[in-house]
Short mmCIF file of C-alpha atoms in Angstrom, two decimals:
data_model
loop_
_atom_site.label_atom_id
_atom_site.label_comp_id
_atom_site.label_asym_id
_atom_site.label_seq_id
_atom_site.Cartn_x
_atom_site.Cartn_y
_atom_site.Cartn_z
CA MET A 183 -62.30 83.54 -18.41
CA ARG A 184 -58.52 84.35 -18.15
CA ASP A 185 -57.21 83.62 -22.53
CA SER A 186 -54.11 81.08 -22.47
CA PHE A 187 -51.92 79.69 -25.03
CA HIS A 188 -53.98 75.96 -26.57
CA SER A 189 -50.88 74.29 -26.87
CA ARG A 190 -46.82 74.04 -25.82
CA ILE A 191 -45.67 74.29 -29.26
CA GLY A 192 -47.78 77.56 -29.82
CA PHE A 193 -46.28 79.02 -26.49
CA ILE A 194 -42.65 77.61 -27.98
CA LEU A 195 -43.78 79.49 -31.39
CA ALA A 196 -44.70 82.70 -29.79
CA ALA A 197 -42.50 82.91 -26.99
CA ALA A 198 -39.12 82.55 -29.23
CA GLY A 199 -41.12 84.50 -32.51
CA SER A 200 -41.18 87.59 -29.34
CA ALA A 201 -37.37 86.68 -29.20
CA VAL A 202 -36.48 86.47 -32.25
CA GLY A 203 -36.14 89.56 -33.77
CA LEU A 204 -34.86 92.45 -35.69
CA GLY A 205 -31.56 92.01 -33.11
CA ASN A 206 -30.78 88.11 -34.23
CA ILE A 207 -30.15 89.00 -37.88
CA TRP A 208 -28.71 92.01 -37.99
CA GLY A 209 -26.71 92.53 -34.09
CA PHE A 210 -25.42 88.72 -33.79
CA PRO A 211 -23.42 88.03 -36.62
CA THR A 212 -21.77 91.29 -36.04
CA GLN A 213 -21.32 90.25 -32.45
CA VAL A 214 -19.86 87.02 -33.61
CA ALA A 215 -17.66 88.56 -36.91
CA ASN A 216 -16.10 91.57 -34.93
CA HIS A 217 -14.97 88.56 -31.82
CA GLY A 218 -13.13 86.49 -32.78
CA GLY A 219 -15.62 84.02 -34.93
CA GLY A 220 -16.03 80.69 -33.25
CA ALA A 221 -14.94 82.25 -30.38
CA PHE A 222 -17.53 84.52 -28.87
CA LEU A 223 -20.23 81.41 -30.00
CA LEU A 224 -18.97 79.05 -27.46
CA VAL A 225 -18.66 82.06 -24.78
CA TYR A 226 -21.86 83.09 -26.43
CA LEU A 227 -23.98 79.50 -25.70
CA CYS A 228 -22.04 79.50 -22.24
CA VAL A 229 -23.27 82.41 -21.37
CA ILE A 230 -27.18 81.20 -22.58
CA PHE A 231 -26.52 78.45 -19.93
CA ILE A 232 -25.41 80.70 -16.96
CA LEU A 233 -27.17 83.91 -17.24
CA ALA A 234 -30.38 84.65 -20.00
CA ILE A 235 -32.12 81.30 -19.77
CA PRO A 236 -32.14 81.49 -15.61
CA ALA A 237 -33.44 85.60 -16.14
CA LEU A 238 -36.14 84.24 -18.64
CA TYR A 239 -37.01 81.26 -16.67
CA SER A 240 -37.17 84.44 -13.65
CA GLU A 241 -39.32 86.38 -16.11
CA LEU A 242 -41.98 83.62 -17.28
CA LEU A 243 -42.46 82.68 -13.30
CA ILE A 244 -43.39 86.21 -12.33
CA GLY A 245 -46.04 86.11 -14.84
CA HIS A 246 -46.84 82.44 -14.11
CA SER A 247 -47.60 82.79 -10.55
CA ALA A 248 -49.43 86.16 -10.57
CA GLN A 249 -51.52 85.61 -14.16
CA ALA A 250 -51.61 89.43 -14.26
CA ASN A 251 -49.85 91.91 -16.42
CA PRO A 252 -46.43 93.22 -15.42
CA VAL A 253 -47.97 95.78 -13.78
CA LYS A 254 -49.89 93.70 -11.00
CA SER A 255 -47.36 91.10 -11.35
CA LEU A 256 -44.05 93.17 -9.69
CA THR A 257 -46.74 94.02 -7.62
CA GLN A 258 -48.26 91.20 -6.12
CA LEU A 259 -45.21 89.75 -5.93
CA SER A 260 -43.05 92.52 -4.43
CA GLY A 261 -43.26 92.53 -0.60
CA GLY A 262 -43.08 94.80 2.10
CA LYS A 263 -41.21 97.98 1.79
CA ALA A 264 -40.25 96.81 -2.19
CA ARG A 265 -43.69 96.60 -3.03
CA PRO A 266 -44.00 100.16 -4.64
CA VAL A 267 -40.97 100.02 -6.15
CA GLY A 268 -41.94 96.83 -8.08
CA LYS A 269 -45.28 99.30 -8.69
CA LEU A 270 -42.99 101.35 -10.54
CA MET A 271 -41.19 98.65 -12.62
CA GLY A 272 -44.49 97.15 -13.88
CA TYR A 273 -45.54 100.58 -15.05
CA LEU A 274 -42.24 101.40 -17.11
CA ASN A 275 -42.50 97.93 -18.91
CA VAL A 276 -46.27 99.29 -20.07
CA LEU A 277 -44.23 102.88 -20.70
CA GLY A 278 -40.94 101.13 -22.22
CA SER A 279 -42.95 98.59 -23.97
CA CYS A 280 -45.12 101.59 -26.17
CA LEU A 281 -41.90 103.20 -26.38
CA MET A 282 -39.48 100.03 -27.83
CA LEU A 283 -43.68 99.54 -30.13
CA SER A 284 -43.12 103.09 -31.70
CA PHE A 285 -39.49 102.90 -33.08
CA TYR A 286 -39.75 98.63 -33.67
CA HIS A 287 -42.67 99.51 -36.18
CA VAL A 288 -40.68 102.62 -38.30
CA VAL A 289 -38.15 100.46 -38.19
CA ALA A 290 -40.38 96.90 -39.27
CA GLY A 291 -42.27 99.98 -41.85
CA TRP A 292 -37.70 100.20 -43.53
CA MET A 293 -38.29 96.26 -44.08
CA VAL A 294 -41.50 95.82 -45.81
CA VAL A 295 -40.26 99.18 -48.04
CA HIS A 296 -36.52 97.72 -48.87
CA ALA A 297 -38.69 94.02 -50.00
CA LEU A 298 -41.54 95.78 -52.20
CA GLY A 299 -39.02 98.61 -53.26
CA PHE A 300 -36.79 95.44 -54.45
CA LEU A 301 -39.75 92.99 -55.96
CA ALA A 302 -40.71 96.52 -58.07
CA LYS A 303 -37.27 97.07 -58.66
CA GLY A 304 -36.82 93.52 -60.12
CA VAL A 305 -39.90 93.11 -61.58
CA GLY A 306 -39.44 96.81 -63.70
CA LEU A 307 -41.81 98.92 -62.09
CA ALA A 308 -38.64 101.70 -61.59
CA SER A 309 -40.50 104.51 -60.38
CA VAL A 310 -42.04 102.02 -57.97
CA SER A 311 -38.78 101.05 -57.37
CA ALA A 312 -37.49 104.81 -56.56
CA PHE A 313 -40.29 106.04 -53.96
CA LEU A 314 -40.25 102.70 -51.50
CA LEU A 315 -36.26 102.73 -51.83
CA ASN A 316 -35.72 106.16 -51.34
CA SER A 317 -36.09 107.87 -47.91
CA SER A 318 -38.94 110.13 -47.78
CA MET A 319 -41.14 111.17 -44.49
CA PRO A 320 -45.00 110.68 -45.86
CA ARG A 321 -43.38 106.62 -47.62
CA ASP A 322 -42.60 106.42 -43.55
CA LEU A 323 -45.80 107.23 -42.59
CA ILE A 324 -47.62 105.00 -44.31
CA PHE A 325 -45.60 101.78 -43.76
CA THR A 326 -45.42 102.96 -40.28
CA GLY A 327 -49.32 102.61 -40.22
CA LEU A 328 -49.56 99.38 -42.09
CA PHE A 329 -47.49 97.49 -40.04
CA LEU A 330 -49.05 99.15 -37.10
CA THR A 331 -52.13 97.98 -38.76
CA ALA A 332 -51.51 94.26 -39.48
CA THR A 333 -49.72 94.48 -34.86
CA ALA A 334 -53.11 95.32 -34.11
CA LEU A 335 -55.05 93.18 -36.54
CA VAL A 336 -52.74 89.44 -34.73
CA VAL A 337 -53.23 90.84 -31.50
CA PHE A 338 -56.71 92.21 -31.79
CA GLN A 339 -57.18 88.43 -31.85
CA GLY A 340 -56.44 87.56 -28.67
CA VAL A 341 -54.00 84.96 -27.73
CA GLU A 342 -55.23 81.47 -29.17
CA LYS A 343 -56.59 82.96 -32.05
CA GLY A 344 -54.34 85.88 -32.70
CA ILE A 345 -50.89 85.66 -30.92
CA GLU A 346 -50.84 81.79 -31.03
CA ARG A 347 -51.92 80.56 -34.61
CA TRP A 348 -50.05 83.31 -36.15
CA SER A 349 -46.68 82.77 -34.64
CA LYS A 350 -47.18 78.90 -35.79
CA ARG A 351 -47.42 80.66 -39.03
CA LEU A 352 -44.64 83.64 -39.83
CA MET A 353 -42.26 81.05 -37.65
CA PRO A 354 -42.20 78.00 -39.46
CA THR A 355 -42.08 80.50 -43.30
CA LEU A 356 -39.50 82.73 -41.72
CA VAL A 357 -37.20 79.56 -40.75
CA ILE A 358 -37.74 78.30 -44.33
CA LEU A 359 -36.81 81.12 -45.90
CA LEU A 360 -33.42 81.51 -43.59
CA VAL A 361 -32.40 78.76 -44.92
CA GLY A 362 -33.76 78.67 -48.13
CA LEU A 363 -31.47 82.29 -48.55
CA ILE A 364 -28.41 80.48 -46.55
CA ILE A 365 -28.37 77.83 -49.66
CA TYR A 366 -28.18 80.81 -52.07
CA MET A 367 -25.24 82.87 -50.21
CA MET A 368 -22.98 79.89 -49.80
CA THR A 369 -23.34 79.23 -53.91
CA LEU A 370 -21.60 82.83 -53.99
CA PRO A 371 -17.76 83.56 -54.76
CA GLY A 372 -16.01 84.54 -51.28
CA ALA A 373 -19.06 83.50 -48.72
CA SER A 374 -16.79 80.37 -47.06
CA VAL A 375 -14.31 82.48 -46.12
CA GLY A 376 -17.24 84.37 -43.94
CA LEU A 377 -18.54 80.42 -42.97
CA GLU A 378 -14.81 79.75 -42.07
CA ARG A 379 -14.56 82.89 -40.24
CA TYR A 380 -17.58 82.39 -38.57
CA LEU A 381 -17.19 78.90 -37.47
CA VAL A 382 -13.56 78.56 -36.93
CA PRO A 383 -12.95 80.01 -33.08
CA ASP A 384 -9.94 81.83 -32.80
CA PHE A 385 -8.62 80.65 -29.57
CA THR A 386 -7.13 83.34 -28.30
CA GLN A 387 -10.21 85.40 -28.19
CA ILE A 388 -11.21 82.83 -25.22
CA THR A 389 -10.17 85.38 -22.76
CA ASN A 390 -10.90 88.67 -23.70
CA THR A 391 -13.56 90.55 -21.80
CA SER A 392 -14.86 92.52 -24.29
CA ILE A 393 -15.97 89.18 -25.64
CA LEU A 394 -17.87 88.34 -22.51
CA VAL A 395 -19.67 91.40 -22.13
CA ALA A 396 -20.32 91.75 -25.96
CA ALA A 397 -21.73 87.97 -25.52
CA MET A 398 -23.70 88.50 -21.87
CA GLY A 399 -24.90 91.55 -23.45
CA GLN A 400 -26.23 90.03 -27.14
CA ALA A 401 -27.54 86.43 -25.14
CA PHE A 402 -29.77 88.60 -22.92
CA PHE A 403 -31.61 91.36 -25.17
CA SER A 404 -31.66 87.94 -28.17
CA LEU A 405 -34.16 86.55 -25.80
CA SER A 406 -36.18 89.88 -25.39
CA ILE A 407 -35.76 89.91 -21.58
CA GLY A 408 -37.04 93.20 -19.85
CA LEU A 409 -39.83 94.41 -20.98
CA GLY A 410 -42.61 92.12 -19.29
CA GLY A 411 -43.48 90.24 -22.98
CA MET A 412 -42.15 87.58 -21.78
CA MET A 413 -44.36 87.74 -18.25
CA ILE A 414 -47.35 88.28 -20.15
CA TYR A 415 -46.79 84.94 -22.33
CA GLY A 416 -45.37 83.56 -18.64
CA SER A 417 -49.42 84.64 -17.25
CA TYR A 418 -50.69 82.91 -20.23
CA LEU A 419 -49.44 78.84 -19.63
CA LYS A 420 -51.93 76.67 -18.07
CA PRO A 421 -51.37 75.83 -14.36
CA GLY A 422 -48.45 73.08 -14.03
CA ALA A 423 -47.21 74.44 -16.94
CA ASN A 424 -43.46 73.13 -16.60
CA LEU A 425 -41.01 76.70 -16.97
CA GLY A 426 -38.11 75.92 -16.37
CA ARG A 427 -37.89 72.70 -20.17
CA LEU A 428 -40.35 75.26 -21.85
CA SER A 429 -37.37 77.94 -21.05
CA LEU A 430 -34.97 75.56 -22.39
CA SER A 431 -37.23 75.41 -25.12
CA VAL A 432 -37.11 78.94 -26.71
CA ALA A 433 -33.76 78.92 -26.31
CA ALA A 434 -32.39 76.72 -27.64
CA LEU A 435 -34.71 77.77 -31.04
CA ASP A 436 -34.16 81.50 -30.23
CA THR A 437 -30.54 80.28 -30.84
CA PHE A 438 -30.56 78.41 -33.44
CA ILE A 439 -32.07 80.82 -35.30
CA ALA A 440 -29.26 83.40 -34.73
CA PHE A 441 -27.29 81.10 -35.10
CA LEU A 442 -28.62 80.55 -38.80
CA ALA A 443 -28.84 84.05 -39.47
CA GLY A 444 -24.94 83.97 -38.52
CA LEU A 445 -24.61 81.60 -41.49
CA LEU A 446 -26.18 83.54 -43.75
CA ILE A 447 -25.32 87.67 -43.11
CA ILE A 448 -21.05 86.73 -42.11
CA PRO A 449 -21.32 84.91 -45.70
CA ALA A 450 -22.75 87.16 -47.39
CA LEU A 451 -20.64 90.47 -46.28
CA TYR A 452 -17.72 88.33 -47.87
CA ALA A 453 -19.55 87.38 -50.79
CA GLY A 454 -19.80 91.45 -50.82
CA ILE A 455 -16.06 91.93 -50.64
CA HIS A 456 -15.11 89.40 -53.25
CA LEU A 457 -17.93 91.82 -55.25
CA GLY A 458 -16.12 95.13 -54.54
CA VAL A 459 -18.45 95.91 -52.01
CA SER A 460 -17.29 97.79 -48.47
CA VAL A 461 -18.01 95.98 -45.47
CA GLY A 462 -15.62 97.17 -43.27
CA GLU A 463 -15.41 100.60 -40.83
CA GLY A 464 -11.63 100.40 -39.83
CA THR A 465 -10.56 96.32 -38.85
CA GLU A 466 -14.73 95.41 -38.19
CA LEU A 467 -17.26 94.77 -39.85
CA VAL A 468 -19.95 97.15 -40.36
CA GLY A 469 -23.70 96.67 -38.20
CA GLU A 470 -26.61 97.01 -37.28
CA GLY A 471 -28.24 99.60 -39.35
CA GLN A 472 -25.70 100.16 -41.78
CA LEU A 473 -25.59 97.12 -42.50
CA ILE A 474 -28.79 96.37 -43.30
CA PHE A 475 -29.68 99.78 -45.15
CA ALA A 476 -25.92 99.81 -47.08
CA VAL A 477 -24.02 97.45 -47.33
CA LEU A 478 -26.95 94.75 -48.32
CA PRO A 479 -28.19 96.70 -50.65
CA GLU A 480 -24.93 97.59 -51.35
CA LEU A 481 -24.39 93.24 -52.76
CA PHE A 482 -28.19 92.79 -53.43
CA ASN A 483 -27.58 95.45 -56.63
CA SER A 484 -24.00 93.14 -57.42
CA MET A 485 -26.33 89.65 -58.00
CA GLY A 486 -27.87 90.99 -61.49
CA VAL A 487 -30.84 89.74 -62.61
CA ALA A 488 -31.22 87.81 -59.59
CA GLY A 489 -30.04 90.16 -57.02
CA PRO A 490 -33.58 92.42 -56.28
CA PHE A 491 -35.79 88.92 -56.06
CA VAL A 492 -32.61 87.63 -53.70
CA ALA A 493 -33.69 91.09 -51.88
CA PHE A 494 -36.93 91.01 -51.12
CA ALA A 495 -36.65 87.06 -49.58
CA PHE A 496 -34.10 88.91 -47.46
CA PHE A 497 -35.69 91.53 -46.17
CA SER A 498 -39.51 89.67 -45.89
CA LEU A 499 -37.56 87.29 -43.68
CA LEU A 500 -37.24 90.22 -41.09
CA SER A 501 -40.67 91.60 -41.99
CA ILE A 502 -41.39 88.19 -40.36
CA ALA A 503 -38.72 88.84 -37.98
CA ALA A 504 -40.33 91.83 -36.57
CA LEU A 505 -43.69 90.78 -36.64
CA THR A 506 -43.34 88.38 -34.49
CA SER A 507 -41.28 90.58 -31.83
CA THR A 508 -44.06 93.79 -32.28
CA ILE A 509 -47.50 91.41 -31.61
CA ALA A 510 -45.49 89.83 -28.15
CA GLN A 511 -44.75 93.05 -26.76
CA ALA A 512 -48.20 94.96 -28.00
CA GLU A 513 -50.06 92.49 -26.00
CA VAL A 514 -47.92 93.85 -22.29
CA PRO A 515 -50.38 97.22 -23.08
CA VAL A 516 -53.15 96.22 -24.06
CA SER A 517 -53.07 93.60 -21.47
CA TYR A 518 -52.64 96.01 -19.02
CA CYS A 519 -56.22 98.02 -20.02
CA ILE A 520 -57.50 95.29 -20.03
CA GLU A 521 -57.07 93.67 -16.67
CA GLU A 522 -56.25 97.17 -14.95
CA ARG A 523 -58.47 100.07 -16.91
CA LYS A 524 -61.25 97.27 -17.91
CA LEU A 525 -61.82 97.28 -21.28
CA SER A 526 -63.07 94.90 -23.77
CA ARG A 527 -59.81 93.51 -25.91
CA PRO A 528 -60.57 95.44 -28.92
CA VAL A 529 -60.94 98.58 -27.19
CA ALA A 530 -57.33 97.71 -25.50
CA THR A 531 -56.25 96.48 -28.67
CA ALA A 532 -57.11 100.45 -30.66
CA ALA A 533 -56.20 102.67 -27.68
CA SER A 534 -52.35 100.31 -27.41
CA LEU A 535 -51.90 101.00 -30.90
CA VAL A 536 -53.28 104.92 -31.34
CA LEU A 537 -50.53 105.97 -28.48
CA ILE A 538 -48.35 103.75 -29.68
CA GLY A 539 -48.48 105.06 -33.02
CA VAL A 540 -49.18 109.47 -32.02
CA PHE A 541 -44.72 108.36 -30.42
CA SER A 542 -43.87 106.73 -34.40
CA LEU A 543 -45.59 109.42 -35.59
CA LEU A 544 -43.53 111.76 -33.35
CA LEU A 545 -40.59 109.74 -33.99
CA ILE A 546 -40.92 110.59 -37.96
CA LEU A 547 -41.34 114.14 -37.12
CA PHE A 548 -38.72 114.54 -34.78
CA PHE A 549 -36.32 112.09 -35.97
CA GLU A 550 -32.49 113.40 -35.45
CA PRO A 551 -33.22 114.86 -31.78
CA LEU A 552 -35.83 111.99 -30.51
CA PHE A 553 -35.38 108.56 -33.20
CA GLY A 554 -31.19 107.58 -31.35
CA TRP A 555 -32.86 109.37 -27.83
CA VAL A 556 -35.55 106.56 -27.06
CA VAL A 557 -33.65 103.08 -28.54
CA THR A 558 -30.68 103.83 -26.26
CA ALA A 559 -32.98 104.69 -23.34
CA VAL A 560 -35.05 101.42 -24.21
CA THR A 561 -32.12 99.06 -24.78
CA GLN A 562 -29.31 100.56 -22.89
CA PHE A 563 -31.59 101.10 -19.93
CA GLN A 564 -34.58 100.02 -19.62
CA LEU A 565 -33.89 96.08 -20.79
CA PRO A 566 -31.12 95.50 -18.10
CA LEU A 567 -32.82 97.22 -15.55
CA SER A 568 -35.54 95.50 -15.82
CA GLY A 569 -33.78 92.04 -15.79
CA LEU A 570 -32.17 92.48 -12.82
CA PHE A 571 -34.80 93.63 -10.93
CA TYR A 572 -36.42 90.44 -12.08
CA LEU A 573 -33.50 87.95 -10.91
CA LEU A 574 -33.98 90.13 -7.64
CA VAL A 575 -38.11 89.91 -7.12
CA VAL A 576 -37.84 85.73 -7.50
CA GLY A 577 -34.45 85.51 -5.43
CA TRP A 578 -35.36 87.83 -2.35
CA LEU A 579 -38.53 90.55 -2.80
CA TRP A 580 -40.22 87.49 -3.33
CA ARG A 581 -41.47 85.97 -0.07
CA ARG A 582 -44.89 84.63 0.00
CA SER A 583 -45.73 81.78 -1.67
CA ASN A 584 -42.13 81.98 -3.98
CA HIS A 585 -42.58 78.95 -6.25
CA LEU A 586 -39.34 78.10 -6.83
CA LYS A 587 -38.31 78.70 -3.50
CA ALA A 588 -41.31 75.73 -2.66
CA ILE A 589 -40.25 73.51 -5.39
CA ALA A 590 -36.12 73.85 -4.60
CA ALA A 591 -37.12 72.70 -1.25
CA GLY A 592 -37.00 68.92 -2.37
CA SER A 593 -35.04 69.43 -4.96
CA PHE A 594 -31.20 69.93 -4.86
CA GLY A 595 -30.86 71.01 -8.77
CA LEU A 596 -33.24 73.37 -7.76
CA THR A 597 -31.61 74.57 -4.84
CA LEU A 598 -28.89 75.31 -6.51
CA LEU A 599 -30.89 77.12 -8.97
CA ARG A 600 -33.00 79.47 -7.13
CA TRP A 601 -28.66 79.45 -4.60
CA HIS A 602 -27.61 81.13 -8.66
CA ILE A 603 -30.75 83.13 -8.99
CA ARG A 604 -30.64 84.90 -5.96
CA TYR A 605 -26.44 86.09 -5.57
CA LEU A 606 -24.33 85.25 -9.23
CA CYS A 607 -26.80 86.52 -11.59
CA PRO A 608 -28.09 89.57 -9.52
CA VAL A 609 -23.71 90.49 -9.79
CA LEU A 610 -23.42 89.36 -13.42
CA MET A 611 -26.84 91.37 -14.58
CA SER A 612 -25.03 94.13 -12.78
CA ILE A 613 -22.21 93.84 -15.17
CA VAL A 614 -24.33 94.24 -18.21
CA PHE A 615 -25.64 97.33 -17.01
CA TYR A 616 -22.84 99.05 -16.02
CA HIS A 617 -21.02 98.36 -19.21
CA VAL A 618 -24.60 98.50 -21.49
CA ALA A 619 -25.95 101.58 -20.00
CA LEU A 620 -23.07 103.18 -17.78
CA SER A 621 -19.82 102.36 -19.46
#
């Protein structure tokens, strides 16, 4: 019997956990800050409804209808001459998941070492802190391996006893840490300036096309669409699940956490400015890796005695966000090994994580030539291309027993959704792909 989620809330927390990753916490806030503040928020919310939720619904629908891993699902639902293309895209999803997990585990290991490094600093273990906070190959190998082991231990236990159970624990912990850090950050001088920049729209920026493109890209990536993770989660839903309502719930929770991340990061940056920390490059705030591993640690070091413990909480938050994503994405190769290669779950989990571990090892050993290339290949090419293909499958290629087509026959609203997925969404997704991957 195929594994499945036990409860609706378990699925929502697991799927939102898959979506809530490092990009929500370091990517979304700086996108907001650099694209008109509240104006970006308004555009982003519109794009979530217009593009991201239909794309999420399409990926869940493919998995739920086929009740299989991405290779089998996309092959089965891509009718006629498109079937080989569907099979190829399924294999690309499995390979893309392994590549994504290879660099994601390396970065997640950095999050853990920074959390432990600042904790060691706070309790006076200077030599331990120095080892953890200074980059080295032995450090990266140890903690990447530990994070791979943590992912494997959760996935090994299956959907209900592993992924669902741990999602119910990790997601509330993440929200509690996030809210606690927001409350503390708001007490710092300068934070109110960042809060104003975040929440007050600059309406002169609304018509800026760069905001629209940035919002479409961020909305799509923040919901973890394009590597088959949501597809495999959809396949674990019980028959009759209301995919529309579940898609809205997952998107709402993911957007809420991204919004909270903005309430933390942007006031923190402006608190850093007040303390004399350099947080900008020209007229823009720094983003992503430099923000997390250079600017914010400098801010924490400026906070005195409390700084190391605030840093510990912050990097613990990022570590949890990373784990909720890795356990979801790891299920893609694991489910393929179970269903297509007929391996038991323990063997499938071990085989998948060993392969991912080999990829991670290569990235650590050959960091300069490989790391950036792999990140670009997955995030800027694979994700938008796969998302576009999902929309084409649901709207055009899936001809027999198309569930959306069947239920749309008696509903005006669902008929509009089907036409929206067939025509408007592929155009918008093509724009995202062009600007993110080709421009």
